[in-house]
Amino acid sequence: MTDLPIPDLPVPDWQTISQIPIHESAEAFQAISLSPKIRTWPAYFKMGIAHTMPECYIREGVYQRLLEATRYLPDHLTLVVLDGWRPFKVQQFLYETFLALLSEAQPDWDEAQRIAQARQLVSPPSIDPKAPSPHVTGGSIDVTLMDADGCLLNMGTLFDEASPLAFSAAFEGRDDLTATQQEARDHRRLLYHAMRQAGFTNLPTEWWHYDYGNQMWAWHRLEAGEINAESAQAHYGVSHPHTLEYMWRSQLGLPH
């Protein structure tokens, strides 16, 4: 799969994405650390960010497709999950922090410019039932690869790096790549094609971000001509892993 380039895909049209209907499947969540085939490294929890969790949760359908993706990788490589379902407060923190840093770094930009730039890395926090942030649905996942020794592969940038090189296809169509960049390009291709074969779509501004079942996934499929506008719909809306507090709140009729 290292011979197959990553296509240069369009940046999401957030207005159109927000209008795709959601028919919630009520699918349960799966704790990824239970899998013997996938490793987890909950990056934001390891960073000490408030309200994060020491586990990576995703919808069961996402989990099954993630297992499928492992079958398309070379035997010596393993998928590593960095983030899955994300609490609203964490989404809010990430977005507001990056937006504030953009205001400091680009004081001449207007608000629209800063928001457009921020959305390439972090979606605005939303638990609107009709237009939720992708990660709060349990349908988005951030992944990378590691070798048999537990070393993360060179992917060209760090996870969540705010750089044009973080675009999935940043190393495609170039004849001036260094050996290190060629290696990163090939690793990205392995990850991309394994995930795509399993039914995921990729956010083109982030080599690590993949979607299944949410509005972002439906929009990418629509853009690729895999479905038509009449059949475009998402399966996952705002949801929450069934933690003890969540269960008790549900049983007591309290808001989640």
XYZ file of N, CA and C in Angstrom:
768
model
N 0.810 -1.216 0.000
C 0.000 0.000 0.000
C 0.846 1.270 0.000
N 2.155 1.141 0.164
C 3.008 2.325 0.148
C 3.162 2.898 -1.250
N 2.724 2.145 -2.292
C 2.797 2.656 -3.663
C 1.567 3.489 -4.034
N 0.532 3.464 -3.193
C -0.702 4.183 -3.496
C -0.707 5.537 -2.808
N -0.710 6.630 -3.567
C -0.713 7.965 -2.949
C -1.994 8.223 -2.166
N -1.900 9.130 -1.220
C -3.074 9.631 -0.518
C -3.671 10.741 -1.373
N -4.935 10.670 -1.701
C -5.533 11.708 -2.555
C -5.622 13.050 -1.843
N -5.607 14.103 -2.628
C -5.752 15.462 -2.094
C -7.243 15.758 -1.974
N -7.788 15.568 -0.791
C -9.232 15.675 -0.576
C -9.630 17.084 -0.152
N -10.883 17.463 -0.394
C -11.342 18.812 -0.031
C -11.447 18.993 1.477
N -11.188 20.211 1.924
C -11.380 20.561 3.327
C -12.873 20.556 3.616
N -13.295 20.071 4.772
C -14.733 19.944 5.059
C -15.510 21.249 4.905
N -16.701 21.113 4.354
C -17.663 22.203 4.270
C -18.567 22.065 5.495
N -18.240 22.815 6.542
C -18.900 22.601 7.827
C -20.382 22.943 7.789
N -20.756 23.894 6.973
C -22.166 24.251 6.876
C -22.979 23.087 6.314
N -22.455 22.472 5.254
C -23.140 21.326 4.663
C -23.138 20.139 5.613
N -22.008 19.927 6.283
C -21.908 18.815 7.236
C -22.980 18.926 8.317
N -23.185 20.140 8.823
C -24.133 20.347 9.913
C -25.582 20.087 9.497
N -25.834 20.037 8.190
C -27.199 19.826 7.701
C -27.505 18.361 7.377
N -26.492 17.497 7.482
C -26.721 16.074 7.218
C -27.529 15.481 8.372
N -28.637 14.817 8.076
C -29.480 14.288 9.154
C -28.783 13.174 9.936
N -29.100 13.116 11.211
C -28.563 12.073 12.090
C -29.698 11.158 12.518
N -29.575 9.881 12.209
C -30.525 8.878 12.665
C -29.789 8.006 13.685
N -29.864 8.405 14.919
C -29.072 7.789 15.993
C -29.349 6.292 16.107
N -28.281 5.533 16.099
C -28.386 4.077 16.176
C -28.454 3.567 17.614
N -28.130 4.441 18.567
C -28.074 4.052 19.988
C -27.066 2.941 20.225
N -26.069 2.884 19.370
C -25.033 1.858 19.495
C -24.190 2.117 20.742
N -23.850 1.067 21.450
C -23.082 1.184 22.691
C -21.628 1.531 22.402
N -20.911 1.838 23.470
C -19.489 2.151 23.370
C -18.642 0.932 23.738
N -17.436 0.917 23.192
C -16.465 -0.133 23.470
C -15.189 0.497 24.016
N -14.661 -0.085 25.094
C -13.365 0.350 25.622
C -12.271 -0.313 24.797
N -11.455 0.481 24.135
C -10.500 -0.083 23.170
C -9.377 -0.862 23.851
N -9.058 -0.518 25.083
C -7.947 -1.200 25.760
C -8.227 -2.681 25.993
N -9.479 -3.116 25.833
C -9.810 -4.527 25.987
C -9.335 -5.359 24.796
N -9.016 -4.694 23.690
C -8.590 -5.417 22.496
C -7.147 -5.892 22.625
N -6.882 -7.161 22.293
C -5.498 -7.648 22.288
C -4.740 -7.251 21.021
N -5.453 -6.652 20.047
C -4.841 -6.349 18.750
C -4.525 -4.873 18.560
N -5.031 -4.025 19.449
C -4.873 -2.577 19.307
C -4.322 -2.022 20.609
N -3.431 -1.058 20.504
C -2.895 -0.408 21.698
C -3.557 0.951 21.878
N -3.660 1.383 23.114
C -4.198 2.715 23.399
C -3.173 3.538 24.155
N -3.155 4.819 23.850
C -2.337 5.800 24.549
C -3.166 7.083 24.597
N -4.075 7.193 25.599
C -4.978 8.352 25.654
C -4.197 9.648 25.853
N -3.870 10.281 24.736
C -2.895 11.372 24.721
C -3.259 12.527 25.643
N -4.513 12.954 25.624
C -4.892 14.122 26.421
C -4.877 13.804 27.916
N -5.235 12.581 28.274
C -5.144 12.169 29.675
C -3.685 12.157 30.126
N -2.802 11.647 29.263
C -1.376 11.599 29.588
C -0.796 13.002 29.734
N -1.385 13.970 29.016
C -0.930 15.364 29.113
C -1.457 16.054 30.367
N -2.389 15.413 31.052
C -2.945 16.010 32.262
C -4.035 17.029 32.022
N -4.670 16.984 30.856
C -5.745 17.928 30.547
C -6.980 17.568 31.373
N -7.591 18.566 31.962
C -8.746 18.359 32.835
C -9.905 17.698 32.102
N -10.649 16.861 32.827
C -11.872 16.199 32.352
C -11.619 15.091 31.330
N -10.356 14.734 31.114
C -10.064 13.619 30.211
C -10.222 12.299 30.953
N -10.183 11.214 30.197
C -10.389 9.883 30.768
C -9.177 9.007 30.473
N -8.887 8.043 31.355
C -7.723 7.159 31.140
C -8.021 6.014 30.179
N -9.122 6.090 29.463
C -9.524 5.061 28.512
C -9.972 5.732 27.218
N -9.832 5.021 26.107
C -10.336 5.495 24.821
C -11.585 4.694 24.478
N -12.703 5.395 24.326
C -13.975 4.769 23.991
C -14.392 5.153 22.575
N -14.991 4.194 21.868
C -15.579 4.451 20.558
C -16.840 3.604 20.431
N -17.682 3.926 19.446
C -18.874 3.115 19.208
C -18.473 1.701 18.756
N -19.348 0.759 19.021
C -19.040 -0.637 18.687
C -18.767 -0.830 17.190
N -19.533 -0.117 16.353
C -19.307 -0.231 14.915
C -17.944 0.293 14.505
N -17.497 1.357 15.156
C -16.168 1.907 14.896
C -15.097 0.906 15.340
N -15.344 0.303 16.490
C -14.403 -0.684 17.031
C -14.232 -1.870 16.074
N -15.339 -2.391 15.552
C -15.266 -3.528 14.644
C -14.488 -3.175 13.375
N -14.670 -1.970 12.882
C -13.943 -1.551 11.684
C -12.479 -1.266 11.985
N -12.201 -0.854 13.192
C -10.807 -0.667 13.591
C -10.087 -2.020 13.627
N -10.772 -3.039 14.142
C -10.196 -4.389 14.117
C -9.956 -4.842 12.678
N -10.894 -4.506 11.801
C -10.717 -4.858 10.390
C -9.490 -4.170 9.810
N -9.288 -2.903 10.158
C -8.131 -2.153 9.640
C -6.814 -2.816 10.023
N -6.766 -3.439 11.194
C -5.520 -4.090 11.619
C -5.131 -5.222 10.676
N -6.119 -5.823 10.029
C -5.840 -6.944 9.131
C -5.192 -6.504 7.826
N -5.258 -5.206 7.534
C -4.663 -4.689 6.303
C -3.253 -4.145 6.515
N -2.775 -4.221 7.740
C -1.435 -3.725 8.049
C -0.418 -4.864 8.026
N 0.858 -4.566 7.765
C 1.897 -5.592 7.899
C 1.906 -6.162 9.315
N 2.300 -7.416 9.452
C 2.217 -8.109 10.735
C 3.020 -7.446 11.843
N 4.084 -6.725 11.485
C 4.947 -6.147 12.510
C 4.462 -4.777 12.989
N 3.358 -4.285 12.439
C 2.842 -2.970 12.827
C 1.532 -3.103 13.592
N 1.311 -2.166 14.511
C 0.122 -2.172 15.356
C -0.503 -0.784 15.364
N -1.826 -0.740 15.341
C -2.543 0.520 15.485
C -2.472 0.988 16.928
N -2.254 2.281 17.096
C -2.272 2.903 18.415
C -3.349 3.987 18.410
N -4.308 3.882 19.324
C -5.383 4.870 19.428
C -4.979 5.938 20.431
N -5.022 7.194 19.986
C -4.640 8.328 20.822
C -5.846 9.021 21.444
N -6.992 8.934 20.786
C -8.209 9.557 21.295
C -9.398 9.007 20.531
N -10.536 8.947 21.209
C -11.772 8.519 20.574
C -12.881 9.456 20.988
N -13.890 8.920 21.715
C -14.931 9.792 22.248
C -14.284 10.833 23.151
N -14.781 12.061 23.041
C -14.155 13.176 23.769
C -15.219 13.938 24.562
N -15.020 14.121 25.864
C -15.977 14.919 26.640
C -16.088 16.338 26.090
N -17.281 16.902 26.191
C -17.521 18.256 25.684
C -16.543 19.265 26.286
N -16.269 19.156 27.585
C -15.381 20.120 28.243
C -13.961 20.045 27.694
N -13.551 18.871 27.284
C -12.214 18.730 26.673
C -12.214 19.373 25.292
N -13.269 19.125 24.512
C -13.387 19.764 23.200
C -13.370 21.279 23.336
N -14.084 21.770 24.323
C -14.153 23.206 24.579
C -12.778 23.769 24.934
N -12.060 23.066 25.789
C -10.727 23.514 26.192
C -9.776 23.558 25.000
N -9.756 22.509 24.202
C -8.846 22.456 23.057
C -9.129 23.578 22.067
N -10.404 23.764 21.757
C -10.771 24.780 20.774
C -10.464 26.187 21.279
N -10.878 26.495 22.491
C -10.676 27.842 23.029
C -9.190 28.148 23.227
N -8.419 27.146 23.622
C -6.974 27.347 23.798
C -6.307 27.665 22.469
N -6.632 26.874 21.434
C -6.001 27.102 20.137
C -6.450 28.421 19.529
N -7.731 28.761 19.701
C -8.237 30.021 19.168
C -7.553 31.210 19.837
N -7.318 31.116 21.155
C -6.633 32.189 21.873
C -5.188 32.325 21.404
N -4.541 31.208 21.149
C -3.161 31.247 20.660
C -3.085 31.842 19.254
N -4.075 31.545 18.426
C -4.125 32.144 17.093
C -4.311 33.656 17.178
N -5.111 34.104 18.132
C -5.314 35.548 18.318
C -4.006 36.227 18.691
N -3.204 35.549 19.482
C -1.910 36.093 19.885
C -0.903 36.054 18.745
N -0.924 34.951 17.993
C 0.058 34.779 16.919
C -0.285 35.588 15.673
N -1.581 35.803 15.432
C -2.035 36.511 14.234
C -2.970 37.651 14.623
N -2.458 38.697 15.247
C -3.327 39.776 15.732
C -4.041 40.545 14.613
N -3.545 40.461 13.379
C -4.167 41.182 12.274
C -5.320 40.407 11.636
N -5.471 39.145 12.009
C -6.562 38.352 11.444
C -7.882 38.752 12.087
N -8.962 38.692 11.298
C -10.277 38.903 11.897
C -10.782 37.573 12.465
N -11.922 37.616 13.123
C -12.440 36.428 13.799
C -12.714 35.289 12.818
N -13.246 35.623 11.650
C -13.557 34.595 10.659
C -12.295 33.855 10.213
N -11.194 34.590 10.036
C -9.935 33.958 9.642
C -9.420 33.024 10.724
N -9.501 33.481 11.984
C -9.024 32.649 13.087
C -9.865 31.388 13.244
N -11.175 31.525 13.096
C -12.043 30.359 13.224
C -11.776 29.359 12.107
N -11.602 29.878 10.880
C -11.329 28.996 9.742
C -10.029 28.231 9.942
N -9.011 28.918 10.464
C -7.727 28.269 10.711
C -7.842 27.266 11.852
N -8.549 27.640 12.920
C -8.696 26.755 14.075
C -9.402 25.465 13.688
N -10.383 25.556 12.795
C -11.184 24.386 12.425
C -10.380 23.354 11.649
N -9.209 23.738 11.147
C -8.364 22.753 10.491
C -7.774 21.775 11.499
N -7.727 22.182 12.771
C -7.123 21.342 13.807
C -8.123 20.904 14.866
N -9.049 21.770 15.248
C -9.994 21.460 16.320
C -11.384 21.964 15.930
N -12.371 21.092 16.016
C -13.738 21.509 15.728
C -14.290 22.352 16.867
N -15.150 23.317 16.579
C -15.803 24.069 17.646
C -16.595 23.126 18.559
N -16.600 23.382 19.850
C -17.332 22.501 20.771
C -18.834 22.616 20.555
N -19.490 21.486 20.380
C -20.937 21.510 20.167
C -21.562 20.198 20.623
N -22.647 20.320 21.388
C -23.483 19.161 21.702
C -24.892 19.391 21.155
N -24.963 20.225 20.137
C -26.216 20.427 19.417
C -26.619 19.086 18.796
N -27.795 18.567 19.115
C -28.196 17.261 18.574
C -28.168 17.191 17.053
N -28.306 18.349 16.394
C -28.323 18.366 14.931
C -26.946 18.602 14.316
N -25.989 19.064 15.117
C -24.655 19.370 14.579
C -23.602 19.256 15.675
N -23.352 18.051 16.166
C -22.369 17.872 17.246
C -20.934 17.877 16.733
N -19.997 18.190 17.608
C -18.590 18.023 17.272
C -18.333 16.549 16.974
N -17.513 16.239 15.984
C -17.322 14.829 15.599
C -16.914 13.903 16.737
N -15.982 14.363 17.583
C -15.479 13.466 18.629
C -16.502 13.184 19.730
N -17.490 14.053 19.938
C -18.464 13.794 21.002
C -19.502 12.757 20.580
N -19.427 12.277 19.340
C -20.352 11.250 18.869
C -19.830 9.837 19.105
N -18.533 9.701 19.354
C -17.943 8.371 19.438
C -17.620 7.791 18.084
N -17.758 8.594 17.024
C -17.480 8.127 15.672
C -16.158 8.612 15.110
N -15.444 9.442 15.861
C -14.132 9.934 15.423
C -13.038 9.263 16.236
N -11.912 9.058 15.589
C -10.806 8.385 16.261
C -9.480 8.942 15.753
N -8.542 9.119 16.656
C -7.197 9.582 16.310
C -6.240 8.415 16.483
N -5.511 8.083 15.423
C -4.690 6.873 15.428
C -3.314 7.131 14.832
N -2.386 6.265 15.188
C -1.061 6.251 14.592
C -0.586 4.800 14.561
N 0.681 4.591 14.243
C 1.233 3.249 14.122
C 2.468 3.092 14.987
N 2.690 1.864 15.456
C 3.936 1.558 16.167
C 4.502 0.243 15.648
N 5.807 0.053 15.880
C 6.449 -1.175 15.422
C 6.428 -2.235 16.518
N 7.069 -3.370 16.242
C 7.031 -4.499 17.168
C 7.744 -4.220 18.482
N 8.590 -3.193 18.508
C 9.302 -2.828 19.734
C 8.560 -1.778 20.556
N 7.388 -1.372 20.080
C 6.635 -0.361 20.806
C 7.040 1.057 20.483
N 7.783 1.239 19.408
C 8.204 2.581 19.003
C 7.201 3.145 17.987
N 6.746 4.375 18.228
C 5.842 5.012 17.281
C 6.581 5.298 15.980
N 5.899 5.083 14.874
C 6.524 5.314 13.576
C 6.624 6.805 13.275
N 7.569 7.132 12.427
C 7.716 8.497 11.925
C 6.560 8.783 10.978
N 5.711 9.757 11.371
C 4.562 10.132 10.539
C 4.726 11.537 9.960
N 5.877 12.136 10.147
C 6.147 13.442 9.550
C 5.904 14.622 10.452
N 4.932 14.508 11.353
C 4.671 15.525 12.381
C 4.222 14.807 13.646
N 4.160 15.534 14.724
C 3.582 15.007 15.944
C 2.064 15.005 15.849
N 1.415 14.238 16.673
C -0.032 14.275 16.807
C -0.454 15.675 17.245
N -1.478 16.215 16.597
C -2.037 17.537 16.894
C -1.083 18.688 16.570
N -0.072 18.446 15.756
C 0.837 19.529 15.389
C 0.134 20.506 14.453
N 0.226 21.783 14.781
C -0.426 22.834 13.975
C 0.514 23.257 12.857
N 0.589 22.437 11.833
C 1.521 22.664 10.729
C 0.890 22.217 9.427
N 1.193 22.909 8.313
C 0.701 22.441 7.010
C 1.162 21.014 6.696
N 2.269 20.581 7.300
C 2.754 19.229 7.068
C 1.882 18.177 7.735
N 0.955 18.604 8.599
C 0.032 17.659 9.235
C -1.077 17.224 8.283
N -1.253 17.944 7.168
C -2.238 17.518 6.178
C -1.863 16.117 5.692
N -2.845 15.257 5.566
C -2.581 13.854 5.235
C -1.744 13.690 3.963
N -2.030 14.506 2.956
C -1.350 14.391 1.664
C -0.197 15.384 1.505
N 0.326 15.883 2.619
C 1.355 16.931 2.552
C 2.623 16.480 1.830
N 2.913 15.198 1.855
C 4.147 14.703 1.230
C 3.903 14.061 -0.135
N 2.680 14.187 -0.635
C 2.367 13.606 -1.941
C 2.682 14.600 -3.062
N 3.024 14.058 -4.226
C 3.250 14.883 -5.406
C 4.478 15.755 -5.340
N 5.451 15.363 -4.521
C 6.681 16.149 -4.385
C 7.884 15.290 -4.747
N 8.870 15.914 -5.391
C 10.088 15.183 -5.737
C 11.298 15.688 -4.964
N 11.039 16.474 -3.910
C 12.136 17.037 -3.123
C 12.151 16.505 -1.694
N 11.487 15.358 -1.468
C 11.399 14.831 -0.117
C 12.733 14.282 0.368
N 13.010 14.523 1.624
C 14.171 13.892 2.242
C 13.844 12.425 2.504
N 14.845 11.651 2.872
C 14.613 10.236 3.176
C 13.645 10.090 4.350
N 13.762 10.976 5.327
C 12.872 10.932 6.491
C 11.435 11.252 6.089
N 11.271 12.214 5.196
C 9.930 12.568 4.728
C 9.330 11.470 3.858
N 10.158 10.815 3.053
C 9.667 9.690 2.258
C 9.173 8.571 3.168
N 9.898 8.342 4.246
C 9.485 7.327 5.208
C 8.139 7.687 5.834
N 7.987 8.957 6.226
C 6.720 9.420 6.804
C 5.586 9.286 5.798
N 5.846 9.654 4.545
C 4.821 9.524 3.499
C 4.345 8.080 3.389
N 5.288 7.130 3.382
C 4.927 5.719 3.249
C 4.145 5.226 4.458
N 4.518 5.689 5.641
C 3.781 5.289 6.839
C 2.357 5.845 6.817
N 2.215 7.078 6.374
C 0.872 7.661 6.258
C 0.029 6.884 5.248
N 0.649 6.483 4.148
C -0.077 5.715 3.138
C -0.567 4.390 3.714
N 0.293 3.715 4.476
C -0.118 2.456 5.102
C -1.338 2.663 5.988
N -1.260 3.686 6.836
C -2.368 3.969 7.751
C -3.621 4.358 6.982
N -3.472 5.260 6.032
C -4.629 5.769 5.279
C -5.365 4.638 4.569
N -4.648 3.821 3.829
C -5.313 2.808 3.016
C -5.880 1.674 3.867
N -5.235 1.361 4.982
C -5.803 0.360 5.889
C -7.122 0.860 6.473
N -7.147 2.115 6.886
C -8.358 2.675 7.484
C -9.457 2.848 6.440
N -9.095 3.275 5.249
C -10.102 3.453 4.191
C -10.705 2.109 3.779
N -9.877 1.069 3.686
C -10.404 -0.243 3.333
C -11.397 -0.748 4.369
N -11.225 -0.314 5.600
C -12.117 -0.732 6.681
C -13.377 0.121 6.759
N -13.487 1.145 5.908
C -14.707 1.941 5.852
C -14.630 3.314 6.480
N -13.454 3.712 6.960
C -13.288 5.034 7.557
C -13.056 6.091 6.480
N -13.315 7.336 6.838
C -12.891 8.474 6.031
C -11.874 9.271 6.835
N -11.063 10.031 6.134
C -9.977 10.781 6.775
C -10.227 12.277 6.690
N -9.958 12.983 7.785
C -9.970 14.440 7.773
C -8.678 14.892 7.106
N -8.721 15.526 5.927
C -7.498 15.776 5.150
C -6.501 16.723 5.803
N -6.927 17.487 6.808
C -6.000 18.394 7.488
C -5.266 17.725 8.641
N -5.621 16.467 8.944
C -4.995 15.751 10.065
C -4.742 14.305 9.659
N -3.503 13.897 9.526
C -3.200 12.534 9.097
C -3.688 11.483 10.096
N -3.922 11.887 11.338
C -4.282 10.946 12.403
C -5.794 10.781 12.591
N -6.608 11.647 12.018
C -8.034 11.686 12.329
C -8.862 10.936 11.294
N -9.670 9.986 11.795
C -10.547 9.200 10.933
C -11.959 9.161 11.531
N -12.945 8.983 10.642
C -14.349 8.996 11.054
C -15.098 7.811 10.489
N -16.097 7.390 11.271
C -17.064 6.419 10.774
C -18.407 6.716 11.443
N -19.465 6.757 10.661
C -20.811 6.831 11.197
C -21.323 8.197 11.597
N -20.464 9.215 11.626
C -20.937 10.547 12.022
C -21.151 11.435 10.791
N -21.492 12.698 11.021
C -21.786 13.593 9.900
C -20.563 13.823 9.019
N -19.391 13.910 9.622
C -18.172 14.105 8.850
C -17.960 12.939 7.874
N -18.149 11.749 8.354
C -18.010 10.536 7.528
C -19.004 10.561 6.372
N -20.252 10.916 6.674
C -21.275 10.958 5.629
C -20.934 12.002 4.574
N -20.432 13.153 5.006
C -20.086 14.211 4.049
C -18.949 13.781 3.131
N -17.914 13.149 3.685
C -16.795 12.693 2.853
C -17.265 11.648 1.834
N -18.164 10.768 2.251
C -18.694 9.771 1.324
C -19.516 10.433 0.217
N -20.226 11.474 0.592
C -21.002 12.230 -0.393
C -20.065 12.900 -1.399
N -19.009 13.525 -0.911
C -18.040 14.197 -1.780
C -17.331 13.211 -2.703
N -17.106 11.999 -2.215
C -16.405 10.986 -3.007
C -17.323 10.293 -4.001
N -18.625 10.615 -3.968
C -19.565 9.997 -4.878
C -19.975 8.587 -4.470
N -19.668 8.192 -3.220
C -20.034 6.855 -2.746
C -21.522 6.768 -2.428
N -22.141 7.904 -2.097
C -23.567 7.978 -1.818
C -24.105 9.249 -2.469
N -25.427 9.360 -2.585
C -26.016 10.585 -3.110
C -26.621 11.405 -1.980
N -27.032 12.609 -2.287
C -27.520 13.529 -1.259
C -28.737 12.973 -0.536
N -29.577 12.225 -1.247
C -30.793 11.695 -0.626
C -30.486 10.626 0.416
N -29.395 9.891 0.237
C -29.066 8.806 1.166
C -28.015 9.202 2.200
N -27.557 10.443 2.153
C -26.524 10.890 3.096
C -27.132 11.059 4.490
N -26.657 10.281 5.425
C -27.099 10.407 6.798
C -26.047 9.841 7.735
N -26.080 10.289 8.975
C -25.160 9.817 10.000
C -25.886 8.854 10.937
N -25.113 7.952 11.545
C -25.667 6.992 12.495
C -25.423 7.395 13.945
N -24.453 8.288 14.141
C -24.047 8.639 15.499
C -24.225 10.129 15.766
N -24.938 10.439 16.837
C -25.060 11.810 17.310
C -24.375 11.954 18.657
N -24.774 12.952 19.421
C -24.189 13.169 20.740
C -24.472 11.964 21.627
N -23.436 11.451 22.258
C -23.626 10.319 23.154
C -22.547 10.324 24.223
N -22.538 9.273 25.031
C -21.640 9.241 26.190
C -21.414 7.789 26.584
N -20.159 7.400 26.867
C -19.945 6.042 27.397
C -20.722 5.849 28.694
N -21.155 4.629 28.934
C -21.972 4.357 30.106
C -21.112 4.189 31.356
N -20.586 5.324 31.829
C -19.879 5.325 33.099
C -20.893 5.152 34.225
N -20.412 4.947 35.432
C -21.308 4.765 36.575
C -22.190 5.990 36.778
N -21.587 7.200 36.694
C -22.376 8.411 36.883
C -23.432 8.547 35.786
N -23.051 8.231 34.553
C -23.991 8.312 33.436
C -25.181 7.372 33.676
N -24.870 6.153 34.120
C -25.930 5.188 34.372
C -26.868 5.679 35.473
N -26.307 6.169 36.566
C -27.136 6.645 37.673
C -27.987 7.838 37.251
N -27.378 8.758 36.474
C -28.146 9.909 36.003
C -29.332 9.450 35.149
N -29.080 8.464 34.293
C -30.159 7.951 33.448
C -31.263 7.333 34.300
N -30.862 6.549 35.306
C -31.847 5.879 36.149
C -32.643 6.846 37.005
N -32.008 7.976 37.383
C -32.666 8.965 38.225
C -33.371 10.065 37.424
N -33.310 9.952 36.096
C -33.981 10.940 35.255
C -33.295 12.288 35.241
N -31.977 12.310 35.503
C -31.236 13.569 35.515
C -30.611 13.823 34.154
N -30.348 15.085 33.815
C -29.686 15.386 32.525
C -28.275 14.848 32.511
N -27.823 14.454 31.323
C -26.474 13.925 31.182
C -25.462 15.040 30.970
